[in-house]
mmCIF file with all atom_site columns, C-alpha atoms in Angstrom:
data_model
loop_
_atom_site.group_PDB
_atom_site.id
_atom_site.type_symbol
_atom_site.label_atom_id
_atom_site.label_alt_id
_atom_site.label_comp_id
_atom_site.label_asym_id
_atom_site.label_entity_id
_atom_site.label_seq_id
_atom_site.pdbx_PDB_ins_code
_atom_site.Cartn_x
_atom_site.Cartn_y
_atom_site.Cartn_z
_atom_site.occupancy
_atom_site.B_iso_or_equiv
_atom_site.pdbx_formal_charge
_atom_site.auth_seq_id
_atom_site.auth_comp_id
_atom_site.auth_asym_id
_atom_site.auth_atom_id
_atom_site.pdbx_PDB_model_num
ATOM 1   C CA . HIS A 1 1   ? -11.821 9.481   -7.581  1.00 91.00 ? 1016 HIS A CA 1
ATOM 2   C CA . MET A 1 2   ? -13.207 11.028  -10.726 1.00 92.00 ? 1017 MET A CA 1
ATOM 3   C CA . ALA A 1 3   ? -11.892 8.128   -12.844 1.00 90.00 ? 1018 ALA A CA 1
ATOM 4   C CA . PHE A 1 4   ? -14.030 5.862   -10.684 1.00 88.00 ? 1019 PHE A CA 1
ATOM 5   C CA . VAL A 1 5   ? -17.052 8.194   -10.757 1.00 92.00 ? 1020 VAL A CA 1
ATOM 6   C CA . CYS A 1 6   ? -16.845 8.362   -14.560 1.00 91.00 ? 1021 CYS A CA 1
ATOM 7   C CA . ASP A 1 7   ? -16.412 4.554   -14.701 1.00 85.00 ? 1022 ASP A CA 1
ATOM 8   C CA . ARG A 1 8   ? -12.985 4.822   -16.362 1.00 87.00 ? 1023 ARG A CA 1
ATOM 9   C CA . SER A 1 9   ? -11.346 2.512   -13.785 1.00 80.00 ? 1024 SER A CA 1
ATOM 10  C CA . ARG A 1 10  ? -12.128 0.457   -10.679 1.00 69.00 ? 1025 ARG A CA 1
ATOM 11  C CA . VAL A 1 11  ? -8.514  -0.269  -9.747  1.00 72.00 ? 1026 VAL A CA 1
ATOM 12  C CA . ALA A 1 12  ? -6.126  2.298   -8.283  1.00 72.00 ? 1027 ALA A CA 1
ATOM 13  C CA . SER A 1 13  ? -2.450  2.185   -7.475  1.00 67.00 ? 1028 SER A CA 1
ATOM 14  C CA . LEU A 1 14  ? -1.054  5.396   -6.003  1.00 69.00 ? 1029 LEU A CA 1
ATOM 15  C CA . GLN A 1 15  ? 2.582   6.425   -6.167  1.00 75.00 ? 1030 GLN A CA 1
ATOM 16  C CA . PHE A 1 16  ? 3.288   9.524   -4.111  1.00 75.00 ? 1031 PHE A CA 1
ATOM 17  C CA . ASN A 1 17  ? 6.957   9.668   -5.072  1.00 72.00 ? 1032 ASN A CA 1
ATOM 18  C CA . PRO A 1 18  ? 9.560   7.383   -6.641  1.00 68.00 ? 1033 PRO A CA 1
ATOM 19  C CA . TRP A 1 19  ? 11.510  4.641   -4.889  1.00 65.00 ? 1034 TRP A CA 1
ATOM 20  C CA . LYS A 1 20  ? 13.764  5.725   -2.066  1.00 73.00 ? 1035 LYS A CA 1
ATOM 21  C CA . SER A 1 21  ? 11.200  8.453   -1.407  1.00 76.00 ? 1036 SER A CA 1
ATOM 22  C CA . TYR A 1 22  ? 13.235  11.624  -0.967  1.00 82.00 ? 1037 TYR A CA 1
ATOM 23  C CA . LEU A 1 23  ? 10.119  13.651  -0.103  1.00 83.00 ? 1038 LEU A CA 1
ATOM 24  C CA . ASN A 1 24  ? 11.096  16.466  2.283   1.00 86.00 ? 1039 ASN A CA 1
ATOM 25  C CA . LEU A 1 25  ? 9.279   15.712  5.530   1.00 85.00 ? 1040 LEU A CA 1
ATOM 26  C CA . LYS A 1 26  ? 10.076  18.936  7.404   1.00 88.00 ? 1041 LYS A CA 1
ATOM 27  C CA . PRO A 1 27  ? 6.592   20.381  6.702   1.00 88.00 ? 1042 PRO A CA 1
ATOM 28  C CA . ILE A 1 28  ? 4.933   17.107  7.727   1.00 83.00 ? 1043 ILE A CA 1
ATOM 29  C CA . THR A 1 29  ? 6.922   15.860  10.741  1.00 82.00 ? 1044 THR A CA 1
ATOM 30  C CA . GLY A 1 30  ? 8.944   18.930  11.683  1.00 84.00 ? 1045 GLY A CA 1
ATOM 31  C CA . TYR A 1 31  ? 12.118  16.860  11.287  1.00 84.00 ? 1046 TYR A CA 1
ATOM 32  C CA . TYR A 1 32  ? 14.750  17.585  8.638   1.00 86.00 ? 1047 TYR A CA 1
ATOM 33  C CA . SER A 1 33  ? 14.769  14.306  6.745   1.00 86.00 ? 1048 SER A CA 1
ATOM 34  C CA . ASP A 1 34  ? 13.138  12.413  3.935   1.00 86.00 ? 1049 ASP A CA 1
ATOM 35  C CA . VAL A 1 35  ? 11.144  9.185   4.131   1.00 81.00 ? 1050 VAL A CA 1
ATOM 36  C CA . HIS A 1 36  ? 14.095  7.053   3.047   1.00 81.00 ? 1051 HIS A CA 1
ATOM 37  C CA . GLY A 1 37  ? 16.316  8.598   5.705   1.00 83.00 ? 1052 GLY A CA 1
ATOM 38  C CA . LEU A 1 38  ? 13.720  7.954   8.400   1.00 80.00 ? 1053 LEU A CA 1
ATOM 39  C CA . THR A 1 39  ? 13.594  4.275   7.483   1.00 78.00 ? 1054 THR A CA 1
ATOM 40  C CA . HIS A 1 40  ? 17.353  4.134   8.127   1.00 79.00 ? 1055 HIS A CA 1
ATOM 41  C CA . GLY A 1 41  ? 17.272  5.717   11.569  1.00 78.00 ? 1056 GLY A CA 1
ATOM 42  C CA . ASN A 1 42  ? 17.275  9.462   10.886  1.00 81.00 ? 1057 ASN A CA 1
ATOM 43  C CA . GLY A 1 43  ? 14.871  10.980  13.390  1.00 78.00 ? 1058 GLY A CA 1
ATOM 44  C CA . GLY A 1 44  ? 12.787  8.882   15.691  1.00 78.00 ? 1059 GLY A CA 1
ATOM 45  C CA . ASP A 1 45  ? 10.013  6.353   15.398  1.00 78.00 ? 1060 ASP A CA 1
ATOM 46  C CA . ASP A 1 46  ? 7.428   9.127   15.871  1.00 83.00 ? 1061 ASP A CA 1
ATOM 47  C CA . ASP A 1 47  ? 8.806   10.961  12.820  1.00 83.00 ? 1062 ASP A CA 1
ATOM 48  C CA . LEU A 1 48  ? 8.573   7.827   10.695  1.00 80.00 ? 1063 LEU A CA 1
ATOM 49  C CA . CYS A 1 49  ? 5.059   7.136   11.977  1.00 83.00 ? 1064 CYS A CA 1
ATOM 50  C CA . ASP A 1 50  ? 4.031   10.717  11.140  1.00 87.00 ? 1065 ASP A CA 1
ATOM 51  C CA . SER A 1 51  ? 5.338   10.370  7.588   1.00 84.00 ? 1066 SER A CA 1
ATOM 52  C CA . LEU A 1 52  ? 3.543   7.056   7.085   1.00 83.00 ? 1067 LEU A CA 1
ATOM 53  C CA . ALA A 1 53  ? 0.346   8.519   8.545   1.00 89.00 ? 1068 ALA A CA 1
ATOM 54  C CA . TRP A 1 54  ? 0.539   11.381  6.025   1.00 89.00 ? 1069 TRP A CA 1
ATOM 55  C CA . HIS A 1 55  ? 0.657   8.886   3.133   1.00 87.00 ? 1070 HIS A CA 1
ATOM 56  C CA . ILE A 1 56  ? -2.065  6.678   4.593   1.00 90.00 ? 1071 ILE A CA 1
ATOM 57  C CA . GLY A 1 57  ? -4.236  9.742   5.218   1.00 93.00 ? 1072 GLY A CA 1
ATOM 58  C CA . HIS A 1 58  ? -4.260  10.607  1.525   1.00 91.00 ? 1073 HIS A CA 1
ATOM 59  C CA . TRP A 1 59  ? -5.094  7.006   0.619   1.00 91.00 ? 1074 TRP A CA 1
ATOM 60  C CA . GLY A 1 60  ? -7.819  7.001   3.278   1.00 93.00 ? 1075 GLY A CA 1
ATOM 61  C CA . ASN A 1 61  ? -9.327  10.174  1.806   1.00 95.00 ? 1076 ASN A CA 1
ATOM 62  C CA . LEU A 1 62  ? -9.678  8.418   -1.550  1.00 93.00 ? 1077 LEU A CA 1
ATOM 63  C CA . VAL A 1 63  ? -11.261 5.372   0.099   1.00 93.00 ? 1078 VAL A CA 1
ATOM 64  C CA . ALA A 1 64  ? -13.715 7.630   1.965   1.00 96.00 ? 1079 ALA A CA 1
ATOM 65  C CA . LYS A 1 65  ? -14.647 9.498   -1.237  1.00 96.00 ? 1080 LYS A CA 1
ATOM 66  C CA . LEU A 1 66  ? -15.310 6.213   -3.024  1.00 94.00 ? 1081 LEU A CA 1
ATOM 67  C CA . LYS A 1 67  ? -17.451 4.988   -0.138  1.00 95.00 ? 1082 LYS A CA 1
ATOM 68  C CA . ALA A 1 68  ? -19.457 8.232   -0.231  1.00 97.00 ? 1083 ALA A CA 1
ATOM 69  C CA . SER A 1 69  ? -20.023 8.026   -4.002  1.00 96.00 ? 1084 SER A CA 1
ATOM 70  C CA . PRO A 1 70  ? -23.068 6.050   -5.182  1.00 95.00 ? 1085 PRO A CA 1
ATOM 71  C CA . ASP A 1 71  ? -22.538 3.521   -7.930  1.00 91.00 ? 1086 ASP A CA 1
ATOM 72  C CA . GLY A 1 72  ? -25.050 2.976   -10.739 1.00 85.00 ? 1087 GLY A CA 1
ATOM 73  C CA . ALA A 1 73  ? -24.688 -0.790  -10.184 1.00 79.00 ? 1088 ALA A CA 1
ATOM 74  C CA . GLY A 1 74  ? -25.984 -0.359  -6.617  1.00 87.00 ? 1089 GLY A CA 1
ATOM 75  C CA . GLY A 1 75  ? -24.130 0.372   -3.422  1.00 94.00 ? 1090 GLY A CA 1
ATOM 76  C CA . ASN A 1 76  ? -21.157 2.697   -3.576  1.00 96.00 ? 1091 ASN A CA 1
ATOM 77  C CA . LEU A 1 77  ? -17.986 2.836   -5.665  1.00 94.00 ? 1092 LEU A CA 1
ATOM 78  C CA . LEU A 1 78  ? -15.923 1.198   -2.928  1.00 93.00 ? 1093 LEU A CA 1
ATOM 79  C CA . ASP A 1 79  ? -18.203 -1.851  -3.066  1.00 93.00 ? 1094 ASP A CA 1
ATOM 80  C CA . HIS A 1 80  ? -17.104 -2.507  -6.652  1.00 91.00 ? 1095 HIS A CA 1
ATOM 81  C CA . SER A 1 81  ? -13.438 -1.484  -6.435  1.00 91.00 ? 1096 SER A CA 1
ATOM 82  C CA . ALA A 1 82  ? -10.059 -2.774  -5.295  1.00 92.00 ? 1097 ALA A CA 1
ATOM 83  C CA . LEU A 1 83  ? -7.321  -0.404  -4.183  1.00 90.00 ? 1098 LEU A CA 1
ATOM 84  C CA . SER A 1 84  ? -3.840  -1.061  -2.866  1.00 90.00 ? 1099 SER A CA 1
ATOM 85  C CA . LEU A 1 85  ? -1.190  1.017   -1.129  1.00 89.00 ? 1100 LEU A CA 1
ATOM 86  C CA . VAL A 1 86  ? 2.328   -0.393  -0.954  1.00 85.00 ? 1101 VAL A CA 1
ATOM 87  C CA . PHE A 1 87  ? 5.346   1.250   0.624   1.00 79.00 ? 1102 PHE A CA 1
ATOM 88  C CA . GLU A 1 88  ? 8.865   1.108   -0.826  1.00 72.00 ? 1103 GLU A CA 1
ATOM 89  C CA . GLY A 1 89  ? 10.059  -1.425  1.715   1.00 71.00 ? 1104 GLY A CA 1
ATOM 90  C CA . GLY A 1 90  ? 9.358   -2.925  5.062   1.00 72.00 ? 1105 GLY A CA 1
ATOM 91  C CA . HIS A 1 91  ? 11.231  -3.707  8.232   1.00 70.00 ? 1106 HIS A CA 1
ATOM 92  C CA . GLY A 1 92  ? 12.110  -7.332  8.741   1.00 74.00 ? 1107 GLY A CA 1
ATOM 93  C CA . TYR A 1 93  ? 13.587  -10.211 6.797   1.00 74.00 ? 1108 TYR A CA 1
ATOM 94  C CA . ASP A 1 94  ? 15.511  -9.314  3.636   1.00 75.00 ? 1109 ASP A CA 1
ATOM 95  C CA . PRO A 1 95  ? 15.786  -12.362 1.367   1.00 74.00 ? 1110 PRO A CA 1
ATOM 96  C CA . GLU A 1 96  ? 18.333  -10.658 -0.882  1.00 76.00 ? 1111 GLU A CA 1
ATOM 97  C CA . GLY A 1 97  ? 20.670  -9.792  1.983   1.00 77.00 ? 1112 GLY A CA 1
ATOM 98  C CA . VAL A 1 98  ? 19.569  -12.924 3.895   1.00 80.00 ? 1113 VAL A CA 1
ATOM 99  C CA . ARG A 1 99  ? 19.138  -11.113 7.205   1.00 78.00 ? 1114 ARG A CA 1
ATOM 100 C CA . ASP A 1 100 ? 16.485  -10.032 9.672   1.00 80.00 ? 1115 ASP A CA 1
ATOM 101 C CA . GLY A 1 101 ? 15.980  -6.443  10.847  1.00 72.00 ? 1116 GLY A CA 1
ATOM 102 C CA . SER A 1 102 ? 16.556  -4.873  7.437   1.00 73.00 ? 1117 SER A CA 1
ATOM 103 C CA . ALA A 1 103 ? 14.900  -1.644  6.292   1.00 71.00 ? 1118 ALA A CA 1
ATOM 104 C CA . HIS A 1 104 ? 14.962  -3.181  2.809   1.00 71.00 ? 1119 HIS A CA 1
ATOM 105 C CA . SER A 1 105 ? 12.663  -6.102  3.531   1.00 74.00 ? 1120 SER A CA 1
ATOM 106 C CA . THR A 1 106 ? 10.412  -7.079  0.674   1.00 72.00 ? 1121 THR A CA 1
ATOM 107 C CA . GLU A 1 107 ? 8.854   -9.738  2.858   1.00 70.00 ? 1122 GLU A CA 1
ATOM 108 C CA . GLY A 1 108 ? 7.925   -7.450  5.771   1.00 69.00 ? 1123 GLY A CA 1
ATOM 109 C CA . MET A 1 109 ? 6.183   -4.752  3.765   1.00 79.00 ? 1124 MET A CA 1
ATOM 110 C CA . VAL A 1 110 ? 2.810   -3.388  4.724   1.00 82.00 ? 1125 VAL A CA 1
ATOM 111 C CA . VAL A 1 111 ? 0.199   -3.472  1.975   1.00 88.00 ? 1126 VAL A CA 1
ATOM 112 C CA . LEU A 1 112 ? -3.191  -1.836  2.416   1.00 91.00 ? 1127 LEU A CA 1
ATOM 113 C CA . VAL A 1 113 ? -6.005  -3.289  0.348   1.00 92.00 ? 1128 VAL A CA 1
ATOM 114 C CA . GLY A 1 114 ? -9.334  -1.508  0.174   1.00 92.00 ? 1129 GLY A CA 1
ATOM 115 C CA . GLY A 1 115 ? -12.640 -2.110  -1.516  1.00 93.00 ? 1130 GLY A CA 1
ATOM 116 C CA . HIS A 1 116 ? -15.091 -4.976  -1.732  1.00 94.00 ? 1131 HIS A CA 1
ATOM 117 C CA . ALA A 1 117 ? -14.764 -6.060  -5.370  1.00 93.00 ? 1132 ALA A CA 1
ATOM 118 C CA . GLY A 1 118 ? -14.840 -9.796  -5.913  1.00 94.00 ? 1133 GLY A CA 1
ATOM 119 C CA . GLY A 1 119 ? -15.611 -10.523 -2.293  1.00 95.00 ? 1134 GLY A CA 1
ATOM 120 C CA . LEU A 1 120 ? -12.764 -8.604  -0.632  1.00 96.00 ? 1135 LEU A CA 1
ATOM 121 C CA . LYS A 1 121 ? -13.497 -8.264  3.090   1.00 93.00 ? 1136 LYS A CA 1
ATOM 122 C CA . GLY A 1 122 ? -12.389 -5.130  4.882   1.00 85.00 ? 1137 GLY A CA 1
ATOM 123 C CA . GLY A 1 123 ? -11.641 -4.151  8.421   1.00 85.00 ? 1138 GLY A CA 1
ATOM 124 C CA . LYS A 1 124 ? -9.034  -6.756  9.209   1.00 85.00 ? 1139 LYS A CA 1
ATOM 125 C CA . HIS A 1 125 ? -5.318  -7.109  9.726   1.00 88.00 ? 1140 HIS A CA 1
ATOM 126 C CA . VAL A 1 126 ? -3.876  -10.119 7.940   1.00 89.00 ? 1141 VAL A CA 1
ATOM 127 C CA . VAL A 1 127 ? -0.432  -11.198 9.043   1.00 85.00 ? 1142 VAL A CA 1
ATOM 128 C CA . SER A 1 128 ? 0.925   -13.050 6.059   1.00 77.00 ? 1143 SER A CA 1
ATOM 129 C CA . GLY A 1 129 ? 4.194   -14.222 7.548   1.00 75.00 ? 1144 GLY A CA 1
ATOM 130 C CA . ARG A 1 130 ? 6.895   -14.160 4.928   1.00 72.00 ? 1145 ARG A CA 1
ATOM 131 C CA . LYS A 1 131 ? 4.548   -14.039 1.957   1.00 81.00 ? 1146 LYS A CA 1
ATOM 132 C CA . HIS A 1 132 ? 5.647   -11.564 -0.687  1.00 85.00 ? 1147 HIS A CA 1
ATOM 133 C CA . PRO A 1 133 ? 3.642   -8.290  -0.830  1.00 87.00 ? 1148 PRO A CA 1
ATOM 134 C CA . ALA A 1 134 ? 2.955   -8.909  -4.521  1.00 90.00 ? 1149 ALA A CA 1
ATOM 135 C CA . MET A 1 135 ? 0.593   -11.643 -3.339  1.00 93.00 ? 1150 MET A CA 1
ATOM 136 C CA . ALA A 1 136 ? -1.682  -8.934  -1.911  1.00 92.00 ? 1151 ALA A CA 1
ATOM 137 C CA . LEU A 1 137 ? -1.596  -7.162  -5.281  1.00 92.00 ? 1152 LEU A CA 1
ATOM 138 C CA . ILE A 1 138 ? -2.394  -10.418 -7.068  1.00 96.00 ? 1153 ILE A CA 1
ATOM 139 C CA . SER A 1 139 ? -5.362  -10.817 -4.701  1.00 95.00 ? 1154 SER A CA 1
ATOM 140 C CA . ALA A 1 140 ? -6.611  -7.293  -5.487  1.00 93.00 ? 1155 ALA A CA 1
ATOM 141 C CA . MET A 1 141 ? -6.236  -7.905  -9.218  1.00 93.00 ? 1156 MET A CA 1
ATOM 142 C CA . ASN A 1 142 ? -8.095  -11.218 -8.932  1.00 95.00 ? 1157 ASN A CA 1
ATOM 143 C CA . ALA A 1 143 ? -10.877 -9.375  -7.071  1.00 95.00 ? 1158 ALA A CA 1
ATOM 144 C CA . VAL A 1 144 ? -11.543 -7.225  -10.135 1.00 91.00 ? 1159 VAL A CA 1
ATOM 145 C CA . GLY A 1 145 ? -11.437 -10.116 -12.568 1.00 93.00 ? 1160 GLY A CA 1
ATOM 146 C CA . VAL A 1 146 ? -7.807  -10.331 -13.644 1.00 93.00 ? 1161 VAL A CA 1
ATOM 147 C CA . THR A 1 147 ? -7.066  -14.008 -14.066 1.00 92.00 ? 1162 THR A CA 1
ATOM 148 C CA . GLY A 1 148 ? -3.788  -15.605 -13.174 1.00 90.00 ? 1163 GLY A CA 1
ATOM 149 C CA . ASN A 1 149 ? -1.909  -16.008 -9.978  1.00 93.00 ? 1164 ASN A CA 1
ATOM 150 C CA . THR A 1 150 ? 1.559   -14.778 -10.954 1.00 95.00 ? 1165 THR A CA 1
ATOM 151 C CA . MET A 1 151 ? 3.347   -11.429 -10.888 1.00 93.00 ? 1166 MET A CA 1
ATOM 152 C CA . GLY A 1 152 ? 6.930   -11.771 -12.059 1.00 92.00 ? 1167 GLY A CA 1
ATOM 153 C CA . GLU A 1 153 ? 8.532   -14.545 -10.061 1.00 91.00 ? 1168 GLU A CA 1
ATOM 154 C CA . VAL A 1 154 ? 5.880   -14.298 -7.324  1.00 92.00 ? 1169 VAL A CA 1
ATOM 155 C CA . THR A 1 155 ? 3.019   -16.775 -7.426  1.00 95.00 ? 1170 THR A CA 1
ATOM 156 C CA . GLY A 1 156 ? 0.005   -16.988 -5.153  1.00 95.00 ? 1171 GLY A CA 1
ATOM 157 C CA . SER A 1 157 ? -2.585  -14.834 -3.472  1.00 94.00 ? 1172 SER A CA 1
ATOM 158 C CA . ILE A 1 158 ? -3.760  -14.210 0.081   1.00 93.00 ? 1173 ILE A CA 1
ATOM 159 C CA . PRO A 1 159 ? -7.114  -15.989 0.512   1.00 93.00 ? 1174 PRO A CA 1
ATOM 160 C CA . GLU A 1 160 ? -7.616  -14.423 3.957   1.00 93.00 ? 1175 GLU A CA 1
ATOM 161 C CA . LEU A 1 161 ? -8.420  -11.128 2.214   1.00 94.00 ? 1176 LEU A CA 1
ATOM 162 C CA . PHE A 1 162 ? -11.649 -12.730 1.009   1.00 94.00 ? 1177 PHE A CA 1
ATOM 163 C CA . THR A 1 163 ? -12.876 -14.424 4.209   1.00 86.00 ? 1178 THR A CA 1
#
């Protein structure tokens, strides 16, 4: 938040913990597991939802702080920013293992995009089918002026984020 207030950055990517996410969730969900274990069936759906809600809550706090902070260019900091939150994997089709119902889906990942930079429109749920989640990141980067439409082997953006 302070990097945005001090105009040091208008793009944020948060990483709460490294891949496989072995964060102890006992204090958060009351269940003895980590995030990675919950995605593989340890605990119940409520435990996994509680752990995801904890992560999203922290991201939401940042979004709220940016919205509450005036920007010298007019409006608030969120109006001139693009933020993204990506989880380590999704549930669905796994192109590497060529199977549905995988906890290692890169195609079924949820990506949250916040801000209004470059015409981003908020308050919607975009179902992108089997588009790669990097396409949402490309869209957020394009919103803040990064040119190009490629990230690694992934090419394309999600135009619905702007309409």
